[in-house]
Every structure is written in structure tokens, then in C-alpha cells.
PDB file of C-alpha atoms in Angstrom:
ATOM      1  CA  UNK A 260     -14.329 -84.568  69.809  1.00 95.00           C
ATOM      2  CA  UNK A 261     -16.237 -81.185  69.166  1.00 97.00           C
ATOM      3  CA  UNK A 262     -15.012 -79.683  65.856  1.00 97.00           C
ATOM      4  CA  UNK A 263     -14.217 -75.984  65.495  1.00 98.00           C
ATOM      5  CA  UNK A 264     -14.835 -73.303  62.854  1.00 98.00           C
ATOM      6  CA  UNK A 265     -13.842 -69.994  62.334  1.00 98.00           C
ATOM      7  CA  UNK A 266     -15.549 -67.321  60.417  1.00 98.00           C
ATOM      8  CA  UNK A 267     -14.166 -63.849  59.485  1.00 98.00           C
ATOM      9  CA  UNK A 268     -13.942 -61.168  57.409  1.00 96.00           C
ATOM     10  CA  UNK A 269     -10.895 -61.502  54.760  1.00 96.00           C
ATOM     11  CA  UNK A 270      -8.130 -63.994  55.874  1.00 97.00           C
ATOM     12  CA  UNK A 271      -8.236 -63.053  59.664  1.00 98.00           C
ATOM     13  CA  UNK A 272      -9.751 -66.737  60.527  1.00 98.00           C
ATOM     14  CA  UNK A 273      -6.973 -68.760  58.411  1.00 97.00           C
ATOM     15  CA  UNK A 274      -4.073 -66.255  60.119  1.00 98.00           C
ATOM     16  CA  UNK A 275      -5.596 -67.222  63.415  1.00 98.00           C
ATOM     17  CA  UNK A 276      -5.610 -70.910  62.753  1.00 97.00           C
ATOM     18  CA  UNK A 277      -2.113 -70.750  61.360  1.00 96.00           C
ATOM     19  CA  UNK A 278      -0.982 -68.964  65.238  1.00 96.00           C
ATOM     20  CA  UNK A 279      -3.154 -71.602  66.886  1.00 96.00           C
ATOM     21  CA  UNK A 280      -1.069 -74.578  64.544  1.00 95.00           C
ATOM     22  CA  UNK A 281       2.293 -72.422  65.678  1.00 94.00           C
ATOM     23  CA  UNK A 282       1.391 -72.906  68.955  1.00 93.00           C
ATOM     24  CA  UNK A 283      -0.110 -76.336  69.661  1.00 93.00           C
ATOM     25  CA  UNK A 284       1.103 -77.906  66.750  1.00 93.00           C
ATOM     26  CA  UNK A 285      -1.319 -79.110  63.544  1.00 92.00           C
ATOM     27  CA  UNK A 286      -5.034 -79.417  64.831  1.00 94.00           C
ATOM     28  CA  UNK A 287      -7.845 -81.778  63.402  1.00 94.00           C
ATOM     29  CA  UNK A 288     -11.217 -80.652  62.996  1.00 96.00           C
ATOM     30  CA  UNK A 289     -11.212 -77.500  62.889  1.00 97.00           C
ATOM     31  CA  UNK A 290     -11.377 -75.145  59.466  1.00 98.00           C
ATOM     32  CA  UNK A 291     -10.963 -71.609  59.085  1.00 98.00           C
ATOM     33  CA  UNK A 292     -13.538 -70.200  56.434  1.00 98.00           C
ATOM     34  CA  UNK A 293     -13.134 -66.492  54.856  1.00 97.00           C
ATOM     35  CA  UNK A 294     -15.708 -64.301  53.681  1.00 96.00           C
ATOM     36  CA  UNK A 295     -14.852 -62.530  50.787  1.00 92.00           C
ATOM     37  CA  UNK A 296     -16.264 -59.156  49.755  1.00 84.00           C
ATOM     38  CA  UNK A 297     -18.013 -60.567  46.515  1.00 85.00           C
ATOM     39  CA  UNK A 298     -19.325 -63.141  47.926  1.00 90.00           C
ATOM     40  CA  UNK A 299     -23.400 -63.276  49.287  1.00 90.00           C
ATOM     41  CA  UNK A 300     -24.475 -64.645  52.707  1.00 92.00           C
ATOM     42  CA  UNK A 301     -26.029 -67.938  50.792  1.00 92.00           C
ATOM     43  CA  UNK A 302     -22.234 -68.683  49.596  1.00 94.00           C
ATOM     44  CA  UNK A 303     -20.869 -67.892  52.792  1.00 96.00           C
ATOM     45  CA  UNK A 304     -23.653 -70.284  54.349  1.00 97.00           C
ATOM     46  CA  UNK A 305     -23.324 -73.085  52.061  1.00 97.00           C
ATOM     47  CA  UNK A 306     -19.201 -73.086  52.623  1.00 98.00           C
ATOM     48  CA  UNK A 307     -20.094 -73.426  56.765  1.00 98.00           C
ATOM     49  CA  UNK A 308     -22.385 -75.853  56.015  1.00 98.00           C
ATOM     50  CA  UNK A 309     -20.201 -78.240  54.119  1.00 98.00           C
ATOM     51  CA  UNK A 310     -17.533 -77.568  56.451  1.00 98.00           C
ATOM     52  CA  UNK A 311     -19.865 -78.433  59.051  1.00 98.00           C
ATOM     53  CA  UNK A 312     -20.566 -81.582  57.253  1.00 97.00           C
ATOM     54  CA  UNK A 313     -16.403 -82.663  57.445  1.00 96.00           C
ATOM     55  CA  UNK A 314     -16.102 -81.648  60.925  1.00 96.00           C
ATOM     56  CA  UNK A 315     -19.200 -82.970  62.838  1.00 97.00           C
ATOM     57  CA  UNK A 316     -18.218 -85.997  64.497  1.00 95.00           C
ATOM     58  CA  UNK A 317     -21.737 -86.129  66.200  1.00 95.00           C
ATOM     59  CA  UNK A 318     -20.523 -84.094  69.595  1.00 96.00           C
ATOM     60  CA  UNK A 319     -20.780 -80.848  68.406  1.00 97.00           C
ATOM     61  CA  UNK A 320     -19.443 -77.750  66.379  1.00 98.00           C
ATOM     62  CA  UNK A 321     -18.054 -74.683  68.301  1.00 98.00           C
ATOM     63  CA  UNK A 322     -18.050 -72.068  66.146  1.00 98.00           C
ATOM     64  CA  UNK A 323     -15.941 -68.535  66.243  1.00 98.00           C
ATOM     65  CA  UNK A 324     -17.075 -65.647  64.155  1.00 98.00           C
ATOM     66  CA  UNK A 325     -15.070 -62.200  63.986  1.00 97.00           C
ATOM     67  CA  UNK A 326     -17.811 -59.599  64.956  1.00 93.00           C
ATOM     68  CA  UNK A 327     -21.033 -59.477  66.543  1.00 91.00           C
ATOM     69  CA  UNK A 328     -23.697 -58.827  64.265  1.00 89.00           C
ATOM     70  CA  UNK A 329     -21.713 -58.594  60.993  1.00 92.00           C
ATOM     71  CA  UNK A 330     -22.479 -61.360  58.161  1.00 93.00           C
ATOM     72  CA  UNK A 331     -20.325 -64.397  59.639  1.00 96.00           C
ATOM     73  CA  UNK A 332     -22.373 -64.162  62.994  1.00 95.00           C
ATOM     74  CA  UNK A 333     -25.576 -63.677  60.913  1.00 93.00           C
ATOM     75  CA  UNK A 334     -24.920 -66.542  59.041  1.00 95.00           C
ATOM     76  CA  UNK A 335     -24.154 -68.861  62.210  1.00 97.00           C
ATOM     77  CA  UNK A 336     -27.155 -67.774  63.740  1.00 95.00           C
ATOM     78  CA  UNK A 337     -29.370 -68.257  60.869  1.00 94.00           C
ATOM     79  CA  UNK A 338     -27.494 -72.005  60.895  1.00 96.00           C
ATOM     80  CA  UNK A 339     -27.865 -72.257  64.498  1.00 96.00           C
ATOM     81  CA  UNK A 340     -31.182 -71.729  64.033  1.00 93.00           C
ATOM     82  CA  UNK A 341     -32.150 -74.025  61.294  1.00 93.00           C
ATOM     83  CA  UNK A 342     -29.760 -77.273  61.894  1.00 95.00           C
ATOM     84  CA  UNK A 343     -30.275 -79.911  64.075  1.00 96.00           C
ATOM     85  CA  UNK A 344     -26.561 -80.319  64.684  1.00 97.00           C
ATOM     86  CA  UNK A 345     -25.156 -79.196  68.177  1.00 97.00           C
ATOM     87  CA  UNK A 346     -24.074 -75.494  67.539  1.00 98.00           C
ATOM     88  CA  UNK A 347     -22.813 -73.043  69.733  1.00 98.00           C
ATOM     89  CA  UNK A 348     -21.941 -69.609  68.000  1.00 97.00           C
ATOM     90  CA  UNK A 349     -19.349 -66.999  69.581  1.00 97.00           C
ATOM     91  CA  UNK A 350     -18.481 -63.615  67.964  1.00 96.00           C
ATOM     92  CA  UNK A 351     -15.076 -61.366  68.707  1.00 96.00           C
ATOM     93  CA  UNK A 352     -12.505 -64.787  68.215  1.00 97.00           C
ATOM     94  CA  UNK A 353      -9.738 -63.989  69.517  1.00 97.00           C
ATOM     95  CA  UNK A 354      -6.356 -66.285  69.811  1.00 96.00           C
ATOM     96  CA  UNK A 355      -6.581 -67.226  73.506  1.00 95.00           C
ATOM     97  CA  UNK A 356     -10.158 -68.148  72.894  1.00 97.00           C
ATOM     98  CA  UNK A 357      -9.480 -70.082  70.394  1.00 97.00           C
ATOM     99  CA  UNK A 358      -6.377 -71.819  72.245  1.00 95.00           C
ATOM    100  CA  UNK A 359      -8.157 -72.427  74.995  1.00 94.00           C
ATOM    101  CA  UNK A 360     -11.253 -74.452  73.230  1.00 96.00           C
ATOM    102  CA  UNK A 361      -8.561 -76.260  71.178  1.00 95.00           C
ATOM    103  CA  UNK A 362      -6.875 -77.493  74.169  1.00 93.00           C
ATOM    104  CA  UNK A 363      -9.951 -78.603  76.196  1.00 92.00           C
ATOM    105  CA  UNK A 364     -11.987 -79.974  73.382  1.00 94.00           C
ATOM    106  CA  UNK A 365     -10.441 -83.726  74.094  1.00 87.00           C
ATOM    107  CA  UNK A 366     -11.813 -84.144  77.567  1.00 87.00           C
ATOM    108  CA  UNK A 367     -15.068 -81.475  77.643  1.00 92.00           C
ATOM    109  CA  UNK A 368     -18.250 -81.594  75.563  1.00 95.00           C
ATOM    110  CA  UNK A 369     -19.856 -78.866  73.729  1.00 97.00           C
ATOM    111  CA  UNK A 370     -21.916 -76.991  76.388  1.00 95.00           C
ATOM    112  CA  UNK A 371     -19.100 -77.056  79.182  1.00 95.00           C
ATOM    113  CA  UNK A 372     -16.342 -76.239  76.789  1.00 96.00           C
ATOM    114  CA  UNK A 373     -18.704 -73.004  75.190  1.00 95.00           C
ATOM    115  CA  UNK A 374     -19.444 -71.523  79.107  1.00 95.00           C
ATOM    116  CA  UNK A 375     -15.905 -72.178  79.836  1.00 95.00           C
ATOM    117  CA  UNK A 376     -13.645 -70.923  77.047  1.00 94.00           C
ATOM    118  CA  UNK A 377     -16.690 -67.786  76.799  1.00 94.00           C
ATOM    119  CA  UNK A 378     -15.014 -66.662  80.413  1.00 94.00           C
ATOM    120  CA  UNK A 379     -11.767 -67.025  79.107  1.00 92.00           C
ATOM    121  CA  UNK A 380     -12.270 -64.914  76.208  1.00 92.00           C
ATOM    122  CA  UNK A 381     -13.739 -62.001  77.647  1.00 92.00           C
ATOM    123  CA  UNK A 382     -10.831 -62.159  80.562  1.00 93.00           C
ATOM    124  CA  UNK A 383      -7.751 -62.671  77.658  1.00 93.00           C
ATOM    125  CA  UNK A 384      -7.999 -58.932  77.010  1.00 93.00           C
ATOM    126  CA  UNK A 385      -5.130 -57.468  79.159  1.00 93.00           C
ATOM    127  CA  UNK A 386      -3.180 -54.386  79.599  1.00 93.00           C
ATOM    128  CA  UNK A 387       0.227 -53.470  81.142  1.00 93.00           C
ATOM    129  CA  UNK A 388       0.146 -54.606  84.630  1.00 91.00           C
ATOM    130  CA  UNK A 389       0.086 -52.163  87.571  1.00 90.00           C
ATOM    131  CA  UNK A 390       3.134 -53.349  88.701  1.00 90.00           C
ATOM    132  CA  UNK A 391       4.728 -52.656  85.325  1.00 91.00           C
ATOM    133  CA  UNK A 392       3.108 -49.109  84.536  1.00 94.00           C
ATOM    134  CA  UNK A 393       5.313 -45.930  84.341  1.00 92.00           C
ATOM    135  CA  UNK A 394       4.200 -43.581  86.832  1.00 84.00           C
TER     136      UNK A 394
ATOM    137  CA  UNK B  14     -39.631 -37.172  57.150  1.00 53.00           C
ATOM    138  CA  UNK B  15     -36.092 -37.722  57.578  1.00 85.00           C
ATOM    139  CA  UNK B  16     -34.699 -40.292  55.880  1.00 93.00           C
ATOM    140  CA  UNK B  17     -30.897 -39.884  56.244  1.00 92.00           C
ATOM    141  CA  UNK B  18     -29.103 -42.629  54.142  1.00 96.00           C
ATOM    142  CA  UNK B  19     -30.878 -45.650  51.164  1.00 97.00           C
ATOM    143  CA  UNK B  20     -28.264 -48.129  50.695  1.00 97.00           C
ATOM    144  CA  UNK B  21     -29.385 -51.621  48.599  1.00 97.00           C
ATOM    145  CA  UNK B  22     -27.288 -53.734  49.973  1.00 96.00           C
ATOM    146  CA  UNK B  23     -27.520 -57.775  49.715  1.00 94.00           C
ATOM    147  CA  UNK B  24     -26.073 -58.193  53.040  1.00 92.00           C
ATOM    148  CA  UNK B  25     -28.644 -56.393  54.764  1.00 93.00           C
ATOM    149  CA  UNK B  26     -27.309 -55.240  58.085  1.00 90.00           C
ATOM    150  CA  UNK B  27     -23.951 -55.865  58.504  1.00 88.00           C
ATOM    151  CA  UNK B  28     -20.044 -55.091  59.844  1.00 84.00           C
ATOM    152  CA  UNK B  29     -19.970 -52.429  57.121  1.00 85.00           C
ATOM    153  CA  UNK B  30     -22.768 -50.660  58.169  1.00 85.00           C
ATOM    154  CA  UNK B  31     -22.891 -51.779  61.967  1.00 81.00           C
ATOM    155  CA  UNK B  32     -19.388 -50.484  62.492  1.00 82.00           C
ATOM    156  CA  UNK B  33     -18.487 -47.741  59.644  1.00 88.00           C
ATOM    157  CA  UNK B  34     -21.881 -45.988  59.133  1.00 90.00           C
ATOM    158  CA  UNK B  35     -23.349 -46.152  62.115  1.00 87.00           C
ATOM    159  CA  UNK B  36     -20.161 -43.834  63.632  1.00 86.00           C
ATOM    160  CA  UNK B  37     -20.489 -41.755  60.289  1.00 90.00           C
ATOM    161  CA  UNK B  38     -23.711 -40.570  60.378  1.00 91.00           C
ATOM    162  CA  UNK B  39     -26.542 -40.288  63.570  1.00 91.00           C
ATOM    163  CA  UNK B  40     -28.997 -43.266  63.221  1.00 92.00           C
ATOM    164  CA  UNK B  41     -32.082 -43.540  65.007  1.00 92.00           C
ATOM    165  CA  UNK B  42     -33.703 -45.650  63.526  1.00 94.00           C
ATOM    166  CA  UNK B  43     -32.646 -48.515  60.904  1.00 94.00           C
ATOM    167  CA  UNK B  44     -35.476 -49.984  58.654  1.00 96.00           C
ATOM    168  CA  UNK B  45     -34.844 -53.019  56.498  1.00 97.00           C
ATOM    169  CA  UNK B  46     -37.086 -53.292  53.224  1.00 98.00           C
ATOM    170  CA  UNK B  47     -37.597 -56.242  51.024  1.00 98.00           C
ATOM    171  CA  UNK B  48     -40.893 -57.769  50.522  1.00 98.00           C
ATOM    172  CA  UNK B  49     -39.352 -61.190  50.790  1.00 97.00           C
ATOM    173  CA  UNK B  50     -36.947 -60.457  54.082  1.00 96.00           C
ATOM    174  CA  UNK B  51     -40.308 -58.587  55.738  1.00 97.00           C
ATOM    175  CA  UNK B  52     -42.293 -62.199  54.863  1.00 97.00           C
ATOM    176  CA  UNK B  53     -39.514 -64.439  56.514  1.00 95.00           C
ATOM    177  CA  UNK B  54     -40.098 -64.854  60.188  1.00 93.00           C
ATOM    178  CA  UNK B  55     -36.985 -66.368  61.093  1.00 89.00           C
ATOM    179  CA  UNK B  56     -34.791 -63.690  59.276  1.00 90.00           C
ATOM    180  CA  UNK B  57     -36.940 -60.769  61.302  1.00 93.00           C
ATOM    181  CA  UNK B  58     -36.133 -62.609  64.259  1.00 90.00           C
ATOM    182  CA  UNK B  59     -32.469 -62.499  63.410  1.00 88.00           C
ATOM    183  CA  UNK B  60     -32.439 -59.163  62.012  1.00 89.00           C
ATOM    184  CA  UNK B  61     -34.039 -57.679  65.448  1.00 87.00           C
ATOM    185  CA  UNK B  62     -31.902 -59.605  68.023  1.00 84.00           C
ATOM    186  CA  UNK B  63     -28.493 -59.490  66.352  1.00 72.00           C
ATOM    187  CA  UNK B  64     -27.761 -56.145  65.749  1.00 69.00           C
ATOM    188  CA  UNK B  65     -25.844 -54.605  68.466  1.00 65.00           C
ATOM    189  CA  UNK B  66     -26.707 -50.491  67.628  1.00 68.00           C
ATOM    190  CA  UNK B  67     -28.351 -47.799  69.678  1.00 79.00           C
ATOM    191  CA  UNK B  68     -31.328 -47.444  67.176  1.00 87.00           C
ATOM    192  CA  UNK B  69     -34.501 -49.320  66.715  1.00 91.00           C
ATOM    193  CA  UNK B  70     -35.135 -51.900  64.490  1.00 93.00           C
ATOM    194  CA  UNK B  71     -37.708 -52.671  62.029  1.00 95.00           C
ATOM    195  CA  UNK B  72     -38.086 -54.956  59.247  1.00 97.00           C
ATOM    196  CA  UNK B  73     -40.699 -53.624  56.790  1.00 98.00           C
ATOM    197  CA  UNK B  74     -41.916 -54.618  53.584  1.00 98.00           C
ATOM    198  CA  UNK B  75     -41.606 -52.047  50.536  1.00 98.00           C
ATOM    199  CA  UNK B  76     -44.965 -50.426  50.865  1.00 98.00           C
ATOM    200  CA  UNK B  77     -45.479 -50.566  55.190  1.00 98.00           C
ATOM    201  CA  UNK B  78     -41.793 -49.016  55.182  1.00 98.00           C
ATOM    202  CA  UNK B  79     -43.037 -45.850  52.932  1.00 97.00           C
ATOM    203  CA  UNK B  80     -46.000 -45.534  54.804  1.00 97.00           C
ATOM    204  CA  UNK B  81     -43.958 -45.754  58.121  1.00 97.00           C
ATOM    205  CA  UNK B  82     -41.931 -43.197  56.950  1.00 96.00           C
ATOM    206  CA  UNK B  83     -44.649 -40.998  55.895  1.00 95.00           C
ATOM    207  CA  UNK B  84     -46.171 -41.128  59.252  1.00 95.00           C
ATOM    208  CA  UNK B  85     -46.019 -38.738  62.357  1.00 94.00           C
ATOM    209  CA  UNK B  86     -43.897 -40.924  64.159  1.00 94.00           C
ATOM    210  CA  UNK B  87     -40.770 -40.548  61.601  1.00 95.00           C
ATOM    211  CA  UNK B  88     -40.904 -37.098  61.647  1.00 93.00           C
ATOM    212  CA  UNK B  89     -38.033 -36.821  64.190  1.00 93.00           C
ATOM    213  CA  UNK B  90     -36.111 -40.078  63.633  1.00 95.00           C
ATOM    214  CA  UNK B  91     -33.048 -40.263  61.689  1.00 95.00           C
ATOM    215  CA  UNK B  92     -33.752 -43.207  59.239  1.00 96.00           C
ATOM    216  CA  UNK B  93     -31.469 -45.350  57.022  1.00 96.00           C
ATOM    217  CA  UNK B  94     -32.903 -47.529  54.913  1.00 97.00           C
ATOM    218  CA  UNK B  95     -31.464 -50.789  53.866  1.00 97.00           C
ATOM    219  CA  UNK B  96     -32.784 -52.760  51.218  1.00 98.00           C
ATOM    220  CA  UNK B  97     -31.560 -55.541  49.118  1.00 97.00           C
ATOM    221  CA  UNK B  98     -31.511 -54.741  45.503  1.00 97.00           C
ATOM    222  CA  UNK B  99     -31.725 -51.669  43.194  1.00 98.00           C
ATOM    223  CA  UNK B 100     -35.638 -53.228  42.418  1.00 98.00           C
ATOM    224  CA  UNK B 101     -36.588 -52.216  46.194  1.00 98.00           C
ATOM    225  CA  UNK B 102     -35.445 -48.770  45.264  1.00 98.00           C
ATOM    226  CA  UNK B 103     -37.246 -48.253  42.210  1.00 98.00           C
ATOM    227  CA  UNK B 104     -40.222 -49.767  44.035  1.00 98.00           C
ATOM    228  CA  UNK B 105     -39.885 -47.446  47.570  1.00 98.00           C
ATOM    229  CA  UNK B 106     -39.897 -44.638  44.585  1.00 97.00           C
ATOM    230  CA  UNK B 107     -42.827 -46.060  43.316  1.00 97.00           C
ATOM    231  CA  UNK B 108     -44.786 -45.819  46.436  1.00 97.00           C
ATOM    232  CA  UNK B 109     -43.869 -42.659  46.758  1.00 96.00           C
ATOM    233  CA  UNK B 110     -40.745 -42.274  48.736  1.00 96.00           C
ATOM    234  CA  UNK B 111     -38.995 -39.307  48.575  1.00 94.00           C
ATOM    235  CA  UNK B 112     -34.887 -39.860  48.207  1.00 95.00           C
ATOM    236  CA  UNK B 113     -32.097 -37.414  46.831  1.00 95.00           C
ATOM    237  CA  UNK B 114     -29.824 -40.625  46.694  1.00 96.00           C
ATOM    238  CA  UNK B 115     -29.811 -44.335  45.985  1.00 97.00           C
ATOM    239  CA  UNK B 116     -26.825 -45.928  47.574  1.00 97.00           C
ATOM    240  CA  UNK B 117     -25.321 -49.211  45.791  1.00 97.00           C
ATOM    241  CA  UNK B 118     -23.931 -50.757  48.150  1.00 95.00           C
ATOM    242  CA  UNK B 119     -22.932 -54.906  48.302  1.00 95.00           C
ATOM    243  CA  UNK B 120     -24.622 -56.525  45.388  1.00 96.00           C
ATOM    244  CA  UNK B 121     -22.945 -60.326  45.310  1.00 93.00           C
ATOM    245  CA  UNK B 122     -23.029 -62.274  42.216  1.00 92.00           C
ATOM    246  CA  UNK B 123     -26.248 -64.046  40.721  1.00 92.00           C
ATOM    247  CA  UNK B 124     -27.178 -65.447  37.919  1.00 92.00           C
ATOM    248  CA  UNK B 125     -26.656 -63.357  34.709  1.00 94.00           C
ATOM    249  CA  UNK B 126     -25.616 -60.482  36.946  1.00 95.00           C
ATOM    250  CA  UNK B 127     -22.188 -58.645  35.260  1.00 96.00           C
ATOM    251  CA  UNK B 128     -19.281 -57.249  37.373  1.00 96.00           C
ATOM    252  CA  UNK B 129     -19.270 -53.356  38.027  1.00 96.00           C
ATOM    253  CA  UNK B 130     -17.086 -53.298  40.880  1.00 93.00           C
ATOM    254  CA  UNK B 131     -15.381 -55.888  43.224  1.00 91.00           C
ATOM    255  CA  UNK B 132     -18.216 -55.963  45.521  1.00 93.00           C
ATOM    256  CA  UNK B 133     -21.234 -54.918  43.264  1.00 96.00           C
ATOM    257  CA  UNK B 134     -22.764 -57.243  40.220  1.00 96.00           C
ATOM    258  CA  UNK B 135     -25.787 -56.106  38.943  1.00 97.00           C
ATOM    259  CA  UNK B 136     -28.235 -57.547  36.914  1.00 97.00           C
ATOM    260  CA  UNK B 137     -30.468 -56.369  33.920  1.00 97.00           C
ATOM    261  CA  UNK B 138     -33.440 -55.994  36.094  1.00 97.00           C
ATOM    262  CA  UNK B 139     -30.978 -53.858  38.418  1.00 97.00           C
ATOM    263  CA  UNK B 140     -29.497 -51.345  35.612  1.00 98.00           C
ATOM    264  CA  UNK B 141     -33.257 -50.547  34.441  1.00 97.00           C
ATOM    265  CA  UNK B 142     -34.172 -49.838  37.966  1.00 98.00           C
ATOM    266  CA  UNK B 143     -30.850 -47.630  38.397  1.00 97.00           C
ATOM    267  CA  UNK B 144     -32.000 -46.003  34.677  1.00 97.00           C
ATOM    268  CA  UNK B 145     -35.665 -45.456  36.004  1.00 97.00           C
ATOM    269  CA  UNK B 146     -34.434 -43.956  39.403  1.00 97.00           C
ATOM    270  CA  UNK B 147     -31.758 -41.781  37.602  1.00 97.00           C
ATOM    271  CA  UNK B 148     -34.175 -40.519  35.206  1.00 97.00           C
ATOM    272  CA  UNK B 149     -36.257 -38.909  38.292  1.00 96.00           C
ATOM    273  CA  UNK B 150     -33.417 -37.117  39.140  1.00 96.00           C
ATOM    274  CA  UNK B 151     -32.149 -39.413  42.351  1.00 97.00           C
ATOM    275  CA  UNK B 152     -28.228 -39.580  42.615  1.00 97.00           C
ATOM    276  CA  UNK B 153     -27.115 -42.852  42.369  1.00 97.00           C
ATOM    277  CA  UNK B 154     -23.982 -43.593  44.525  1.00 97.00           C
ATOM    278  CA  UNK B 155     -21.719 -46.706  45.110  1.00 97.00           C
ATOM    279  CA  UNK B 156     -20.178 -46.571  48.624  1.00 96.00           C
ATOM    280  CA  UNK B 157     -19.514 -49.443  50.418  1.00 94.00           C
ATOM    281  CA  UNK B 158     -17.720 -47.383  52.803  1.00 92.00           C
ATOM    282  CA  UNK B 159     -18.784 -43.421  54.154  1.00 92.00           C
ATOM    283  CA  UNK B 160     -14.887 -43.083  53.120  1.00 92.00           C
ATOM    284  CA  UNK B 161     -15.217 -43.996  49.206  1.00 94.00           C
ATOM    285  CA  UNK B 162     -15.838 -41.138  47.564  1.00 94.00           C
ATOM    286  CA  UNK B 163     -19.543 -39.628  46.682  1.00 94.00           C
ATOM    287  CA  UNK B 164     -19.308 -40.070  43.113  1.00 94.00           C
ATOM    288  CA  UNK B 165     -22.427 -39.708  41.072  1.00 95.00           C
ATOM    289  CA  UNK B 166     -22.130 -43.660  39.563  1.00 96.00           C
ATOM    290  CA  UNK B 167     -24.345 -43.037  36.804  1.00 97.00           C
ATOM    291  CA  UNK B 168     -22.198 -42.058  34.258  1.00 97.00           C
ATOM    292  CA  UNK B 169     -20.068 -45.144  34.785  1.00 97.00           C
ATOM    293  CA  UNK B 170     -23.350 -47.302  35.258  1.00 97.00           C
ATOM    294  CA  UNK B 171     -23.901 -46.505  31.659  1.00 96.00           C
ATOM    295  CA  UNK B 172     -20.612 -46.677  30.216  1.00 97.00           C
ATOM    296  CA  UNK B 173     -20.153 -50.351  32.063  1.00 97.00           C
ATOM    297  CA  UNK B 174     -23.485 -51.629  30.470  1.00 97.00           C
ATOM    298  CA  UNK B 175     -24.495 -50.194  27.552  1.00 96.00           C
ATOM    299  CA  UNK B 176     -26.210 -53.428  26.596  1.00 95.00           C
ATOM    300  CA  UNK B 177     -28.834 -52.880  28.951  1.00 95.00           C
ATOM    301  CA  UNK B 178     -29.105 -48.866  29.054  1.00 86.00           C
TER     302      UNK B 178
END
């Protein structure tokens, strides 16, 4: 099964995995990681790499960061870059994203999950519905 | 020359300054300076295809980044300058940068380094550099955010190491 990560600023990853445990009930393989603001982008990359080290079963690590271009993605990308582990990195987590990979990580491998649950994320974000809407 | 903002910061470019600076003050252009970042191949890479900002990117070491901004082609770019540690700031100094204001802004923990703030250590090496700089008259600030306040950090610099004024 492809293991999960998620990386974010503060406690925003291990809030999200908490709401993902609420709603399909306690997950294996998958760790939320928190960067703190003392810490340097070698801690924060030696902490993903040993959780990368629990989680790895061999298929593959999908890993969530909170925003484009801010020190979690940087420091996926520099691992992406440098491991020979299957990787696939996607900033702006969100909770149906996260849902979504969680629930089809049994059956799908790491490139069809990553394509997949990428659509999903980008169409979660939703307002009020026409129908709905005060004129 | 217009260099806008210096900030040392260990992160390099990052949420902070992707998301807070960038909508505090115009930025044309963003240079990153450290000798060892601007020899690193695989972190230029990164640097250049990661950072989702209307300005250009360059990674520069200490002395091509002065003479870049020295040159005709800065004259009418808004630059902010990261670079890692108080050293690079000392040494952009050196080469003959001209700056009003050192920004401190994430320094994490190494070796020997002592606590200042929650977010900046600093070493011995560091506080000399800060002394040197401070000495030539450049305000030295300690903003993570454009919202913390522009305090002139010197005076508490000093008070916080006196070891290694």
C-alpha cells in the first residue's frame, strides 16, 4: 500500500490527520510531520526522511505539503529529487484530498492514485450552489 | 541601484517571504546570495522552479550578486536580497554593497549558536558580523514578518550577548 505524509506549517498536518482518523476511522501509514519555526530545512528533512523510512512499504510515498513553494514543498522536492524511493509531492493539502488518496490507496498504485486524487483536489473547492444563492 | 529589502534568512525563499513580503513590498526581482547555495546545482534548480512569484529569479554568489546589482541592468528593478547568514551580509558589505538595513530574519539552531528569539539563534561568527555591520552605520532589524515591528535590534543584540560583543 502507498504510504502518506503530510507536511505543514505549525500543527495544520496533525489537525488534518486527526479529521481524516474522524472520518475513516484510524489509518496506517501515513504520518503527519510539523515544521516548527525554530527549526532549519535539514531538521525538517531528516524528520521526512525517517518517516519515509517507517512508511515505505516499497510502492510508494504520496506526499502532501501545505503551500507551494514554502519550506515543506522545498524540502519534498529537494527529497524527490535526491531519493530513489517512489515520490510524488503535492502542495495546498486539503481534507478531501487527503480523504480521497486515503480511501483509494488499497486498490491504486502511486502514479494513478497522484493524477487522480490531484483532480479531486483542485475540484473540492466549492461555494454555495446556484440553486442555494440569495438573489 | 535599488535594492529594496536584505533579509539573512536560513530558509532562503520561503512561505514567509513568498506570501507576507512579497504583498508588502513591490518585488521585481529576488536574488539569493550564499557562496555555497550559488555552488549547488541542484538547490539553483529548486530555487528557480519552485517559487511561484511574479519576479525573476537568480541565485548569485556573494561577489556576482554585488556586481549584478551594481550593473545597468538593476538600475530599475526592485531587488530583495536573501541570504543565509549575518556572514553573507558582512561579506555583500565587504564587496561593496550599499544597504541602510540588515534584516535578521530565520536563523535555526546550530552548533554553539545561542537563542535571541524563537526563530533566530545566532552564532559568534554571526554577532561579530552584526557588530562589524552596525559599526558602519547599517540598521540591523529582526522581522520575520513586514508586521513585527522595525526595531533597531542592536541594542538588544548587545545586551543578549555580551560575551561575544
Amino acid at each position: 500500500m502507498v504510504g502518506i505524509i503530510i507536511i505543514s506549517h505549525g500543527r495544520f498536518a496533525s489537525g488534518l490527520l486527526d479529521a481524516v482518523s474522524m472520518i475513516t476511522g484510524e489509518q496506517k501509514q501515513i504520518q503527519a510531520i510539523a515544521f516548527n519555526e525554530s527549526q532549519s530545512p535539514e531538521d525538517l528533512k531528516k524528520n521526512v526522511e525517517d518517516s519515509l523510512s517507517l512508511i515505505d512499504m516499497g510502492e510508494g510515498v504520496l506526499i502532501f505539503t501545505d503551500l507551494f513553494g514554502a519550506t515543506p514543498f522545498n524540502v519534498a522536492m529537494r527529497i524527490y529529487m535526491e531519493s530513489n524511493r517512489k515520490i510524488e509531492v503535492i502542495a495546498g493539502v486539503n481534507l478531501p484530498i487527503v480523504l480521497e488518496a486515503v480511501l483509494c490507496r488499497e486498490k491504486e498504485d502511486l502514479g494513478s492514485i497522484y493524477k487522480y486524487v490531484l483532480d479531486v483536489g483542485v475540484d473540492s473547492i466549492k461555494t454555495i450552489p446556484k440553486e442555494i444563492r440569495k438573489k | 541601484m535599488t535594492v529594496t529589502h536584505v533579509r539573512m534568512d536560513n530558509r532562503l525563499i520561503h512561505g514567509q517571504v513568498l506570501v507576507s513580503w512579497k504583498s508588502h513590498i513591490e518585488i521585481d526581482h529576488l536574488i539569493v546570495t550564499n557562496d555555497k547555495v550559488a555552488s549547488d546545482p541542484l538547490q539553483i534548480t529548486l530555487l528557480k522552479a519552485i517559487t511561484p512569484i511574479g519576479a525573476k529569479i537568480s541565485v548569485f554568489s556573494i561577489e556576482d550578486c554585488v556586481a549584478y546589482c551594481k550593473s545597468k541592468e538593476a538600475e530599475n528593478e526592485k531587488i530583495f536580497i536573501i541570504a543565509k547568514l549575518p556572514e553573507d551580509g558582512f561579506a555583500l558589505v565587504e564587496k561593496g554593497l550599499d544597504m541602510e538595513m540588515l534584516n535578521l530574519g530565520n536563523q535555526a539552531f546550530v552548533r554553539g549558536a545561542k537563542k535571541l528569539s524563537n526563530t533566530v539563534y545566532m552564532t559568534e561568527s554571526g554577532v561579530k558580523s552584526l557588530r562589524k555591520l552596525h559599526e558602519k552605520g547599517i540598521r540591523i532589524t529582526c522581522r520575520m514578518m513586514p508586521t513585527d515591528p522595525d526595531t533597531d535590534y542592536w541594542p538588544i543584540i548587545e545586551e543578549t550577548f555580551p560575551e561575544w560583543i
